[in-house]
PDB file of C-alpha atoms in Angstrom:
ATOM      1  CA  MET A   1     -19.201  22.274  17.559  1.00  0.00           C
ATOM      2  CA  ALA A   2     -20.659  23.664  14.346  1.00  0.00           C
ATOM      3  CA  ARG A   3     -17.344  24.623  13.212  1.00  0.00           C
ATOM      4  CA  LEU A   4     -16.023  21.262  14.402  1.00  0.00           C
ATOM      5  CA  LEU A   5     -18.220  19.729  12.839  1.00  0.00           C
ATOM      6  CA  ARG A   6     -18.308  21.648   9.817  1.00  0.00           C
ATOM      7  CA  ALA A   7     -14.395  21.466   9.459  1.00  0.00           C
ATOM      8  CA  SER A   8     -14.700  17.603   9.903  1.00  0.00           C
ATOM      9  CA  GLN A   9     -16.899  17.789   7.186  1.00  0.00           C
ATOM     10  CA  ASP A  10     -14.777  19.906   4.928  1.00  0.00           C
ATOM     11  CA  ALA A  11     -11.849  17.803   5.650  1.00  0.00           C
ATOM     12  CA  ILE A  12     -13.735  14.607   4.716  1.00  0.00           C
ATOM     13  CA  LEU A  13     -15.011  15.659   1.387  1.00  0.00           C
ATOM     14  CA  ARG A  14     -11.535  16.559   0.728  1.00  0.00           C
ATOM     15  CA  LEU A  15     -10.365  13.589   1.378  1.00  0.00           C
ATOM     16  CA  SER A  16     -12.163  11.910  -1.689  1.00  0.00           C
ATOM     17  CA  SER A  17     -10.323  14.332  -3.732  1.00  0.00           C
ATOM     18  CA  SER A  18      -7.186  13.770  -5.200  1.00  0.00           C
ATOM     19  CA  SER A  19      -6.471  17.517  -6.091  1.00  0.00           C
ATOM     20  CA  SER A  20      -4.696  18.792  -2.852  1.00  0.00           C
ATOM     21  CA  SER A  21      -1.112  18.759  -3.244  1.00  0.00           C
ATOM     22  CA  SER A  22      -0.964  18.215   0.923  1.00  0.00           C
ATOM     23  CA  SER A  23      -1.520  14.996   2.830  1.00  0.00           C
ATOM     24  CA  PRO A  24      -5.527  14.368   3.167  1.00  0.00           C
ATOM     25  CA  ARG A  25      -4.906  13.109   6.513  1.00  0.00           C
ATOM     26  CA  THR A  26      -2.751  16.011   7.401  1.00  0.00           C
ATOM     27  CA  GLN A  27      -5.448  18.480   6.411  1.00  0.00           C
ATOM     28  CA  PHE A  28      -8.276  16.515   8.545  1.00  0.00           C
ATOM     29  CA  LEU A  29      -5.875  16.667  11.633  1.00  0.00           C
ATOM     30  CA  SER A  30      -4.905  20.004  11.411  1.00  0.00           C
ATOM     31  CA  PHE A  31      -8.522  21.027  11.111  1.00  0.00           C
ATOM     32  CA  LEU A  32      -9.693  18.820  13.542  1.00  0.00           C
ATOM     33  CA  HIS A  33      -6.911  20.372  15.866  1.00  0.00           C
ATOM     34  CA  HIS A  34      -7.773  23.861  15.409  1.00  0.00           C
ATOM     35  CA  SER A  35     -11.286  23.592  15.599  1.00  0.00           C
ATOM     36  CA  ALA A  36     -11.445  21.545  19.000  1.00  0.00           C
ATOM     37  CA  THR A  37      -8.810  24.142  20.401  1.00  0.00           C
ATOM     38  CA  THR A  38     -10.804  26.792  19.509  1.00  0.00           C
ATOM     39  CA  LEU A  39     -14.117  25.229  20.562  1.00  0.00           C
ATOM     40  CA  LEU A  40     -13.242  23.713  23.772  1.00  0.00           C
ATOM     41  CA  SER A  41     -10.902  26.730  25.313  1.00  0.00           C
ATOM     42  CA  PRO A  42     -12.943  27.783  28.414  1.00  0.00           C
ATOM     43  CA  LYS A  43     -15.073  30.865  28.124  1.00  0.00           C
ATOM     44  CA  PRO A  44     -16.269  31.921  31.456  1.00  0.00           C
ATOM     45  CA  THR A  45     -19.186  34.059  31.718  1.00  0.00           C
ATOM     46  CA  PRO A  46     -18.537  37.126  33.998  1.00  0.00           C
ATOM     47  CA  THR A  47     -20.746  38.138  36.574  1.00  0.00           C
ATOM     48  CA  SER A  48     -21.122  41.372  38.670  1.00  0.00           C
ATOM     49  CA  SER A  49     -18.690  40.719  41.071  1.00  0.00           C
ATOM     50  CA  GLY A  50     -15.964  39.509  38.373  1.00  0.00           C
ATOM     51  CA  VAL A  51     -16.309  35.392  39.294  1.00  0.00           C
ATOM     52  CA  SER A  52     -17.144  33.351  36.476  1.00  0.00           C
ATOM     53  CA  GLU A  53     -20.182  31.125  36.986  1.00  0.00           C
ATOM     54  CA  ALA A  54     -21.929  28.380  34.612  1.00  0.00           C
ATOM     55  CA  LEU A  55     -24.935  29.299  32.506  1.00  0.00           C
ATOM     56  CA  PRO A  56     -28.185  28.218  33.603  1.00  0.00           C
ATOM     57  CA  ARG A  57     -29.571  24.630  32.096  1.00  0.00           C
ATOM     58  CA  SER A  58     -32.261  26.110  30.092  1.00  0.00           C
ATOM     59  CA  ALA A  59     -29.350  28.650  28.708  1.00  0.00           C
ATOM     60  CA  ILE A  60     -26.936  25.618  27.877  1.00  0.00           C
ATOM     61  CA  GLU A  61     -29.782  24.065  26.034  1.00  0.00           C
ATOM     62  CA  ALA A  62     -31.002  26.534  24.069  1.00  0.00           C
ATOM     63  CA  ASN A  63     -27.382  27.372  22.746  1.00  0.00           C
ATOM     64  CA  ILE A  64     -27.011  23.645  21.871  1.00  0.00           C
ATOM     65  CA  VAL A  65     -30.044  24.219  19.915  1.00  0.00           C
ATOM     66  CA  ARG A  66     -29.412  27.044  18.472  1.00  0.00           C
ATOM     67  CA  VAL A  67     -25.675  25.521  17.518  1.00  0.00           C
ATOM     68  CA  LEU A  68     -27.413  22.402  16.230  1.00  0.00           C
ATOM     69  CA  ARG A  69     -30.164  24.239  14.364  1.00  0.00           C
ATOM     70  CA  ASN A  70     -27.240  26.128  12.412  1.00  0.00           C
ATOM     71  CA  GLU A  71     -25.294  23.329  11.873  1.00  0.00           C
ATOM     72  CA  ILE A  72     -27.950  21.339  10.123  1.00  0.00           C
ATOM     73  CA  GLN A  73     -28.589  24.550   7.588  1.00  0.00           C
ATOM     74  CA  TYR A  74     -24.878  24.696   6.663  1.00  0.00           C
ATOM     75  CA  GLN A  75     -24.560  20.848   6.009  1.00  0.00           C
ATOM     76  CA  SER A  76     -28.095  21.164   3.791  1.00  0.00           C
ATOM     77  CA  GLU A  77     -26.463  24.089   1.942  1.00  0.00           C
ATOM     78  CA  PHE A  78     -22.724  22.797   1.830  1.00  0.00           C
ATOM     79  CA  ALA A  79     -23.457  19.430   0.839  1.00  0.00           C
ATOM     80  CA  PRO A  80     -26.956  18.832  -0.374  1.00  0.00           C
ATOM     81  CA  THR A  81     -27.727  14.815  -0.596  1.00  0.00           C
ATOM     82  CA  ASP A  82     -29.501  13.078  -3.202  1.00  0.00           C
ATOM     83  CA  GLN A  83     -32.302  10.493  -3.335  1.00  0.00           C
ATOM     84  CA  PRO A  84     -30.489   7.304  -2.511  1.00  0.00           C
ATOM     85  CA  VAL A  85     -30.995   5.257  -5.994  1.00  0.00           C
ATOM     86  CA  THR A  86     -32.624   1.969  -5.332  1.00  0.00           C
ATOM     87  CA  LYS A  87     -31.245   0.481  -8.511  1.00  0.00           C
ATOM     88  CA  PHE A  88     -27.868  -0.343  -9.902  1.00  0.00           C
ATOM     89  CA  LYS A  89     -27.409  -2.022 -13.095  1.00  0.00           C
ATOM     90  CA  SER A  90     -28.972  -5.880 -12.296  1.00  0.00           C
ATOM     91  CA  PHE A  91     -29.015  -5.197  -8.429  1.00  0.00           C
ATOM     92  CA  THR A  92     -31.551  -3.597  -6.400  1.00  0.00           C
ATOM     93  CA  VAL A  93     -30.307  -1.439  -3.657  1.00  0.00           C
ATOM     94  CA  GLN A  94     -31.928  -1.572  -0.376  1.00  0.00           C
ATOM     95  CA  ASP A  95     -30.797   1.448   1.926  1.00  0.00           C
ATOM     96  CA  ARG A  96     -31.147   0.996   5.905  1.00  0.00           C
ATOM     97  CA  PRO A  97     -31.614   4.301   7.563  1.00  0.00           C
ATOM     98  CA  GLY A  98     -29.920   4.804  10.724  1.00  0.00           C
ATOM     99  CA  GLU A  99     -27.491   1.738  10.107  1.00  0.00           C
ATOM    100  CA  GLN A 100     -24.103   1.334   8.820  1.00  0.00           C
ATOM    101  CA  TRP A 101     -25.411  -1.067   6.368  1.00  0.00           C
ATOM    102  CA  ILE A 102     -26.833  -1.106   2.890  1.00  0.00           C
ATOM    103  CA  ILE A 103     -27.808  -4.334   0.833  1.00  0.00           C
ATOM    104  CA  LEU A 104     -27.763  -5.053  -2.625  1.00  0.00           C
ATOM    105  CA  ARG A 105     -29.505  -8.320  -4.154  1.00  0.00           C
ATOM    106  CA  GLY A 106     -29.951  -9.926  -7.668  1.00  0.00           C
ATOM    107  CA  LYS A 107     -29.508 -12.913  -9.569  1.00  0.00           C
ATOM    108  CA  TYR A 108     -27.358 -14.544 -12.229  1.00  0.00           C
ATOM    109  CA  GLY A 109     -29.487 -16.720 -14.504  1.00  0.00           C
ATOM    110  CA  GLU A 110     -32.154 -18.696 -13.279  1.00  0.00           C
ATOM    111  CA  GLU A 111     -30.937 -20.333 -10.235  1.00  0.00           C
ATOM    112  CA  GLU A 112     -27.870 -18.147  -8.187  1.00  0.00           C
ATOM    113  CA  ASP A 113     -29.257 -15.767  -5.524  1.00  0.00           C
ATOM    114  CA  ILE A 114     -26.514 -12.705  -4.928  1.00  0.00           C
ATOM    115  CA  LYS A 115     -26.607 -10.915  -1.911  1.00  0.00           C
ATOM    116  CA  ILE A 116     -24.103  -8.307  -1.034  1.00  0.00           C
ATOM    117  CA  ASP A 117     -23.722  -6.481   2.222  1.00  0.00           C
ATOM    118  CA  VAL A 118     -21.438  -3.305   2.445  1.00  0.00           C
ATOM    119  CA  THR A 119     -20.704  -0.866   5.353  1.00  0.00           C
ATOM    120  CA  MET A 120     -20.350   2.660   5.281  1.00  0.00           C
ATOM    121  CA  PHE A 121     -16.410   3.511   5.447  1.00  0.00           C
ATOM    122  CA  ASP A 122     -14.693   1.574   7.929  1.00  0.00           C
ATOM    123  CA  GLY A 123     -11.297   2.264   7.485  1.00  0.00           C
ATOM    124  CA  TYR A 124      -8.440   3.659   4.817  1.00  0.00           C
ATOM    125  CA  GLU A 125      -4.989   3.446   3.874  1.00  0.00           C
ATOM    126  CA  LEU A 126      -2.397   5.983   2.667  1.00  0.00           C
ATOM    127  CA  SER A 127      -0.738   6.005  -0.689  1.00  0.00           C
ATOM    128  CA  PRO A 128       1.926   8.127  -2.567  1.00  0.00           C
ATOM    129  CA  LYS A 129       0.709  10.707  -4.899  1.00  0.00           C
ATOM    130  CA  HIS A 130       1.454  10.032  -8.568  1.00  0.00           C
ATOM    131  CA  ASP A 131       2.492  13.055  -9.636  1.00  0.00           C
ATOM    132  CA  SER A 132       3.339  15.090  -6.499  1.00  0.00           C
ATOM    133  CA  ILE A 133       4.628  15.081  -2.905  1.00  0.00           C
ATOM    134  CA  GLY A 134       2.153  13.994  -0.580  1.00  0.00           C
ATOM    135  CA  GLU A 135      -0.036  11.251  -0.362  1.00  0.00           C
ATOM    136  CA  ASP A 136      -3.874  10.070  -0.717  1.00  0.00           C
ATOM    137  CA  MET A 137      -6.268   8.872   1.382  1.00  0.00           C
ATOM    138  CA  ARG A 138      -7.746   5.606  -0.081  1.00  0.00           C
ATOM    139  CA  LEU A 139     -11.352   5.261   2.013  1.00  0.00           C
ATOM    140  CA  HIS A 140     -12.661   1.684   2.915  1.00  0.00           C
ATOM    141  CA  LEU A 141     -15.758  -0.387   2.253  1.00  0.00           C
ATOM    142  CA  SER A 142     -16.136  -3.782   3.794  1.00  0.00           C
ATOM    143  CA  VAL A 143     -18.445  -6.039   1.446  1.00  0.00           C
ATOM    144  CA  LEU A 144     -19.861  -9.755   1.799  1.00  0.00           C
ATOM    145  CA  VAL A 145     -21.063 -11.402  -1.122  1.00  0.00           C
ATOM    146  CA  HIS A 146     -23.482 -14.368  -0.390  1.00  0.00           C
ATOM    147  CA  ILE A 147     -23.752 -16.448  -3.574  1.00  0.00           C
ATOM    148  CA  SER A 148     -26.260 -19.555  -3.407  1.00  0.00           C
ATOM    149  CA  LYS A 149     -28.451 -21.804  -5.498  1.00  0.00           C
ATOM    150  CA  GLY A 150     -32.101 -23.142  -5.542  1.00  0.00           C
ATOM    151  CA  ASP A 151     -31.501 -26.065  -3.778  1.00  0.00           C
ATOM    152  CA  GLY A 152     -30.731 -24.166  -0.289  1.00  0.00           C
ATOM    153  CA  SER A 153     -27.840 -26.190   0.990  1.00  0.00           C
ATOM    154  CA  LYS A 154     -24.727 -24.160   0.736  1.00  0.00           C
ATOM    155  CA  GLU A 155     -23.566 -20.738  -0.233  1.00  0.00           C
ATOM    156  CA  LEU A 156     -20.240 -19.138  -1.426  1.00  0.00           C
ATOM    157  CA  LEU A 157     -19.369 -16.213   1.093  1.00  0.00           C
ATOM    158  CA  PHE A 158     -16.594 -13.546  -0.270  1.00  0.00           C
ATOM    159  CA  VAL A 159     -15.106 -11.091   1.939  1.00  0.00           C
ATOM    160  CA  CYS A 160     -14.199  -8.673   0.177  1.00  0.00           C
ATOM    161  CA  SER A 161     -12.555  -4.961   0.051  1.00  0.00           C
ATOM    162  CA  ALA A 162     -13.922  -2.024  -2.251  1.00  0.00           C
ATOM    163  CA  TRP A 163     -11.839   0.936  -2.671  1.00  0.00           C
ATOM    164  CA  ARG A 164     -12.845   3.418  -4.688  1.00  0.00           C
ATOM    165  CA  ASP A 165     -10.467   2.638  -7.424  1.00  0.00           C
ATOM    166  CA  GLY A 166     -10.966  -1.039  -7.125  1.00  0.00           C
ATOM    167  CA  PHE A 167     -12.461  -4.241  -5.825  1.00  0.00           C
ATOM    168  CA  GLU A 168     -10.244  -7.070  -4.042  1.00  0.00           C
ATOM    169  CA  VAL A 169     -11.265 -10.638  -2.588  1.00  0.00           C
ATOM    170  CA  GLN A 170      -9.675 -11.479   0.970  1.00  0.00           C
ATOM    171  CA  ASN A 171     -11.359 -14.598   1.386  1.00  0.00           C
ATOM    172  CA  VAL A 172     -14.012 -17.123   0.327  1.00  0.00           C
ATOM    173  CA  TYR A 173     -16.107 -19.944   2.343  1.00  0.00           C
ATOM    174  CA  LEU A 174     -18.400 -22.487   1.570  1.00  0.00           C
ATOM    175  CA  LEU A 175     -21.001 -22.405   4.507  1.00  0.00           C
ATOM    176  CA  PRO A 176     -24.051 -23.993   5.251  1.00  0.00           C
ATOM    177  CA  ARG A 177     -27.153 -22.028   4.604  1.00  0.00           C
ATOM    178  CA  ASP A 178     -28.534 -22.683   8.075  1.00  0.00           C
ATOM    179  CA  ARG A 179     -25.198 -21.582   9.741  1.00  0.00           C
ATOM    180  CA  LYS A 180     -25.491 -24.843  12.150  1.00  0.00           C
ATOM    181  CA  LEU A 181     -22.320 -26.457  12.486  1.00  0.00           C
ATOM    182  CA  ALA A 182     -21.748 -29.716  14.193  1.00  0.00           C
ATOM    183  CA  ARG A 183     -18.038 -29.682  13.695  1.00  0.00           C
ATOM    184  CA  VAL A 184     -15.780 -26.861  12.403  1.00  0.00           C
ATOM    185  CA  PRO A 185     -15.196 -27.002   8.789  1.00  0.00           C
ATOM    186  CA  TYR A 186     -12.088 -26.220   6.938  1.00  0.00           C
ATOM    187  CA  MET A 187     -12.708 -22.790   5.800  1.00  0.00           C
ATOM    188  CA  GLY A 188     -10.131 -22.526   2.999  1.00  0.00           C
ATOM    189  CA  PRO A 189      -6.973 -20.641   2.576  1.00  0.00           C
ATOM    190  CA  HIS A 190      -6.324 -16.769   2.542  1.00  0.00           C
ATOM    191  CA  ILE A 191      -6.475 -15.949  -1.298  1.00  0.00           C
ATOM    192  CA  GLY A 192      -3.322 -13.608  -0.955  1.00  0.00           C
ATOM    193  CA  ARG A 193      -1.425 -16.796  -0.321  1.00  0.00           C
ATOM    194  CA  LEU A 194      -2.805 -18.583  -3.657  1.00  0.00           C
ATOM    195  CA  ASN A 195      -0.976 -18.041  -6.980  1.00  0.00           C
ATOM    196  CA  GLY A 196      -2.049 -14.981  -9.103  1.00  0.00           C
ATOM    197  CA  LYS A 197      -3.992 -17.497 -11.627  1.00  0.00           C
ATOM    198  CA  PHE A 198      -6.591 -18.620  -8.937  1.00  0.00           C
ATOM    199  CA  GLN A 199      -6.919 -15.161  -7.821  1.00  0.00           C
ATOM    200  CA  GLU A 200      -7.953 -14.040 -11.330  1.00  0.00           C
ATOM    201  CA  ILE A 201     -10.245 -16.625 -11.455  1.00  0.00           C
ATOM    202  CA  LEU A 202     -12.609 -15.851  -8.700  1.00  0.00           C
ATOM    203  CA  ARG A 203     -12.367 -12.070  -9.747  1.00  0.00           C
ATOM    204  CA  ASP A 204     -13.407 -13.285 -13.256  1.00  0.00           C
ATOM    205  CA  TYR A 205     -16.073 -15.348 -11.666  1.00  0.00           C
ATOM    206  CA  LEU A 206     -17.504 -11.987  -9.354  1.00  0.00           C
ATOM    207  CA  GLY A 207     -17.063 -10.094 -12.436  1.00  0.00           C
ATOM    208  CA  ALA A 208     -19.661 -12.178 -14.502  1.00  0.00           C
ATOM    209  CA  ARG A 209     -21.959 -11.749 -11.571  1.00  0.00           C
ATOM    210  CA  GLY A 210     -21.641  -7.681 -12.060  1.00  0.00           C
ATOM    211  CA  ILE A 211     -19.341  -7.801  -8.679  1.00  0.00           C
ATOM    212  CA  ASN A 212     -16.172  -5.518  -9.667  1.00  0.00           C
ATOM    213  CA  ASP A 213     -14.533  -2.265 -10.031  1.00  0.00           C
ATOM    214  CA  GLU A 214     -17.409  -0.295 -11.276  1.00  0.00           C
ATOM    215  CA  LEU A 215     -19.664  -1.470  -8.632  1.00  0.00           C
ATOM    216  CA  SER A 216     -17.115  -0.625  -6.216  1.00  0.00           C
ATOM    217  CA  PHE A 217     -17.082   2.803  -7.320  1.00  0.00           C
ATOM    218  CA  PHE A 218     -20.838   3.225  -7.405  1.00  0.00           C
ATOM    219  CA  LEU A 219     -20.409   1.907  -3.937  1.00  0.00           C
ATOM    220  CA  HIS A 220     -18.483   4.880  -3.000  1.00  0.00           C
ATOM    221  CA  ASP A 221     -20.425   7.435  -4.224  1.00  0.00           C
ATOM    222  CA  TYR A 222     -23.499   5.978  -2.739  1.00  0.00           C
ATOM    223  CA  ILE A 223     -22.288   5.732   0.592  1.00  0.00           C
ATOM    224  CA  MET A 224     -20.484   9.021   0.530  1.00  0.00           C
ATOM    225  CA  ASN A 225     -24.003  10.468   0.157  1.00  0.00           C
ATOM    226  CA  LYS A 226     -25.491   7.969   2.666  1.00  0.00           C
ATOM    227  CA  ASP A 227     -23.061   9.131   5.338  1.00  0.00           C
ATOM    228  CA  ARG A 228     -23.966  12.871   4.835  1.00  0.00           C
ATOM    229  CA  ILE A 229     -27.754  11.958   5.108  1.00  0.00           C
ATOM    230  CA  GLU A 230     -27.271   9.926   8.131  1.00  0.00           C
ATOM    231  CA  LEU A 231     -25.251  12.921   9.864  1.00  0.00           C
ATOM    232  CA  VAL A 232     -27.956  15.195   8.896  1.00  0.00           C
ATOM    233  CA  GLN A 233     -30.618  12.706  10.676  1.00  0.00           C
ATOM    234  CA  TRP A 234     -28.397  12.636  13.887  1.00  0.00           C
ATOM    235  CA  LEU A 235     -28.110  16.043  14.207  1.00  0.00           C
ATOM    236  CA  ARG A 236     -31.916  16.500  13.780  1.00  0.00           C
ATOM    237  CA  THR A 237     -32.274  13.636  16.348  1.00  0.00           C
ATOM    238  CA  VAL A 238     -30.024  15.223  18.947  1.00  0.00           C
ATOM    239  CA  LYS A 239     -31.672  18.498  18.582  1.00  0.00           C
ATOM    240  CA  SER A 240     -35.265  17.130  19.293  1.00  0.00           C
ATOM    241  CA  PHE A 241     -33.847  15.272  22.627  1.00  0.00           C
ATOM    242  CA  VAL A 242     -32.472  18.353  23.642  1.00  0.00           C
ATOM    243  CA  GLU A 243     -35.894  20.133  23.101  1.00  0.00           C
ATOM    244  CA  LYS A 244     -38.028  18.040  24.862  1.00  0.00           C
TER     245      LYS A 244
END
């Protein structure tokens, strides 16, 4: 288990780097297959009669605890985490320990309130390398940008994709703040179907509020760190449960 988690972690960290000459996806699957094959191969415990039998429950639990302890130590030494920052430019950053979301809050002028919900990594796409054979893996974050004004009646909701190298707007909705819809409203067109000039205007609108490629780069670094923190905490929680 320790080697499987370690191999997966190593592969994930390599996915964020473009220096490898082979496909990150191929590396990940290769490491995962090799580790899983090694770990899942049956290893019977011989007895005096030559017949294998299962380990006692206490021995199994002790072995799991040992593996988890070693993995926690390895993760802490191999990829030590940073203390999560609480501010980026004009935004405050609210981590949500144990959850797959973070929240950023900010203001624009005196009237506008901005709230940004960000997932942990929830997808990827493969793209050709520029200078060599193979593919790069681009990790994806889903981002919801809520912009509201002081009257509290409505908000603009931007549904966005944050790649490490860029920020994209997918859809824009104008919704009541209380979400009590007596009728189904017209939700607006898909942004990709509109002309390029309108899409550029929307990017400028968000960019003026600090929601841009620079924020996307920050979010990827933050979520990469959070991913390591959550992994170690999960390992500790499982270890604590087994030890009881």
